[in-house]
mmCIF file of C-alpha atoms in Angstrom:
data_model
loop_
_atom_site.group_PDB
_atom_site.id
_atom_site.type_symbol
_atom_site.label_atom_id
_atom_site.label_comp_id
_atom_site.label_asym_id
_atom_site.label_seq_id
_atom_site.Cartn_x
_atom_site.Cartn_y
_atom_site.Cartn_z
ATOM 1 C CA MET H 1 71.511 76.386 107.115
ATOM 2 C CA ASN H 2 71.574 75.218 103.431
ATOM 3 C CA ALA H 3 72.583 78.143 101.195
ATOM 4 C CA GLN H 4 69.652 77.283 98.888
ATOM 5 C CA ALA H 5 67.210 77.252 101.742
ATOM 6 C CA LEU H 6 64.793 79.956 103.123
ATOM 7 C CA GLU H 7 64.672 80.589 106.640
ATOM 8 C CA LEU H 8 61.448 81.507 108.834
ATOM 9 C CA THR H 9 62.431 83.250 111.941
ATOM 10 C CA ASP H 10 61.133 82.407 115.336
ATOM 11 C CA ASN H 11 59.242 85.784 115.349
ATOM 12 C CA ALA H 12 57.429 84.876 112.031
ATOM 13 C CA ALA H 13 56.660 81.289 113.071
ATOM 14 C CA ASN H 14 55.191 82.600 116.468
ATOM 15 C CA LYS H 15 52.986 84.973 114.533
ATOM 16 C CA VAL H 16 51.827 82.225 112.189
ATOM 17 C CA ARG H 17 51.001 80.201 115.272
ATOM 18 C CA GLN H 18 48.941 83.166 116.732
ATOM 19 C CA LEU H 19 47.048 83.580 113.392
ATOM 20 C CA ARG H 20 46.445 79.831 113.111
ATOM 21 C CA ASP H 21 45.027 79.747 116.743
ATOM 22 C CA SER H 22 42.830 82.791 116.072
ATOM 23 C CA GLU H 23 41.462 81.056 112.948
ATOM 24 C CA GLY H 24 41.070 77.788 114.827
ATOM 25 C CA ASN H 25 42.872 75.976 111.978
ATOM 26 C CA GLN H 26 46.083 74.171 112.716
ATOM 27 C CA ASP H 27 46.451 73.180 109.108
ATOM 28 C CA LEU H 28 47.178 76.829 107.892
ATOM 29 C CA MET H 29 50.763 77.254 106.352
ATOM 30 C CA LEU H 30 52.341 80.605 105.454
ATOM 31 C CA ARG H 31 52.806 80.921 101.707
ATOM 32 C CA VAL H 32 55.367 83.458 100.579
ATOM 33 C CA TYR H 33 55.422 84.482 96.883
ATOM 34 C CA VAL H 34 56.787 86.915 94.413
ATOM 35 C CA THR H 35 54.637 88.734 91.792
ATOM 36 C CA GLY H 36 55.439 91.243 89.092
ATOM 37 C CA GLY H 37 54.723 94.951 89.831
ATOM 38 C CA GLY H 38 55.551 97.221 92.759
ATOM 39 C CA CYS H 39 57.797 100.227 92.630
ATOM 40 C CA SER H 40 60.976 98.182 92.042
ATOM 41 C CA GLY H 41 59.777 95.491 89.715
ATOM 42 C CA PHE H 42 58.681 92.666 91.917
ATOM 43 C CA SER H 43 56.744 92.533 95.088
ATOM 44 C CA TYR H 44 56.408 90.016 97.965
ATOM 45 C CA GLY H 45 53.199 88.496 98.835
ATOM 46 C CA PHE H 46 51.999 86.509 101.894
ATOM 47 C CA ASN H 47 48.892 84.497 102.345
ATOM 48 C CA PHE H 48 47.689 81.371 104.171
ATOM 49 C CA ALA H 49 47.397 77.932 102.573
ATOM 50 C CA GLU H 50 45.649 74.956 103.751
ATOM 51 C CA SER H 51 47.143 72.538 101.373
ATOM 52 C CA GLN H 52 50.483 72.152 99.646
ATOM 53 C CA ASN H 53 50.972 72.200 95.853
ATOM 54 C CA GLU H 54 53.139 69.657 94.138
ATOM 55 C CA ASP H 55 55.838 72.163 93.194
ATOM 56 C CA ASP H 56 55.976 73.975 96.481
ATOM 57 C CA ALA H 57 59.233 74.094 98.504
ATOM 58 C CA GLU H 58 58.605 73.599 102.122
ATOM 59 C CA PHE H 59 60.530 75.235 105.099
ATOM 60 C CA VAL H 60 59.718 74.354 108.696
ATOM 61 C CA ASN H 61 60.179 76.205 111.997
ATOM 62 C CA GLY H 62 58.978 73.920 114.874
ATOM 63 C CA ASP H 63 55.380 73.133 113.908
ATOM 64 C CA VAL H 64 54.979 75.950 111.385
ATOM 65 C CA LYS H 65 55.396 75.364 107.516
ATOM 66 C CA MET H 66 56.243 77.969 105.013
ATOM 67 C CA LEU H 67 55.523 77.220 101.366
ATOM 68 C CA VAL H 68 57.089 78.808 98.334
ATOM 69 C CA ASP H 69 56.087 77.909 94.848
ATOM 70 C CA SER H 70 58.760 76.913 92.287
ATOM 71 C CA LEU H 71 58.510 80.183 90.300
ATOM 72 C CA SER H 72 58.920 82.458 93.403
ATOM 73 C CA TYR H 73 61.576 80.174 94.822
ATOM 74 C CA GLN H 74 64.234 81.307 92.235
ATOM 75 C CA TYR H 75 63.888 84.860 93.478
ATOM 76 C CA LEU H 76 63.823 84.035 97.201
ATOM 77 C CA VAL H 77 66.794 81.605 97.523
ATOM 78 C CA GLY H 78 68.712 82.514 100.674
ATOM 79 C CA SER H 79 66.047 84.868 102.007
ATOM 80 C CA VAL H 80 65.009 85.174 105.705
ATOM 81 C CA VAL H 81 61.274 85.747 106.310
ATOM 82 C CA ASP H 82 60.685 87.636 109.520
ATOM 83 C CA TYR H 83 57.835 89.479 111.325
ATOM 84 C CA VAL H 84 58.335 92.892 112.652
ATOM 85 C CA GLU H 85 56.334 95.168 114.698
ATOM 86 C CA GLY H 86 57.284 98.931 114.556
ATOM 87 C CA LEU H 87 55.816 102.420 114.358
ATOM 88 C CA ASP H 88 54.806 101.873 110.614
ATOM 89 C CA GLY H 89 52.826 98.802 111.548
ATOM 90 C CA SER H 90 53.280 95.165 111.941
ATOM 91 C CA ARG H 91 54.124 92.919 109.031
ATOM 92 C CA PHE H 92 55.994 90.009 107.520
ATOM 93 C CA ILE H 93 59.155 90.998 105.723
ATOM 94 C CA VAL H 94 61.684 89.296 103.549
ATOM 95 C CA GLN H 95 65.441 89.849 103.925
ATOM 96 C CA ASN H 96 66.474 88.979 100.349
ATOM 97 C CA PRO H 97 70.185 88.776 99.531
ATOM 98 C CA ASN H 98 69.283 88.516 95.775
ATOM 99 C CA ALA H 99 67.633 91.985 95.654
ATOM 100 C CA THR H 100 69.766 94.646 94.140
ATOM 101 C CA THR H 101 67.362 97.350 94.978
ATOM 102 C CA THR H 102 64.359 97.696 97.297
ATOM 103 C CA CYS H 103 61.884 100.345 97.813
ATOM 104 C CA GLY H 104 61.101 102.275 100.924
ATOM 105 C CA CYS H 105 58.032 100.178 101.750
ATOM 106 C CA GLY H 106 60.210 97.045 101.917
ATOM 107 C CA SER H 107 57.750 94.973 99.996
ATOM 108 C CA SER H 108 59.099 95.738 96.501
ATOM 109 C CA PHE H 109 62.541 94.809 94.966
ATOM 110 C CA SER H 110 64.432 94.244 91.804
ATOM 111 C CA ILE H 111 67.250 91.787 90.853
#
């Protein structure tokens, strides 16, 4: 894996496939982004996109694409995007080597 790349795990790619199938739209791509706010300074966000923007970086796992905009990319370099199911619910998570602190919810971080 390129040190600058992001990785979409098989679990996350499988969940995207399930969601795509349930929506009946094979063009859906997972968009991962960073916004200001949250208990540690920045928060991760996830949504689905049908089209790719010019400044998006693209990462692929099989037939699933993950998009990251250029502003968010600098905070996510080297991260792994996974999907976990546990007692506290099911969600996409980011394992970010750049984060110096994270909050208990796992969706907020600082650098």
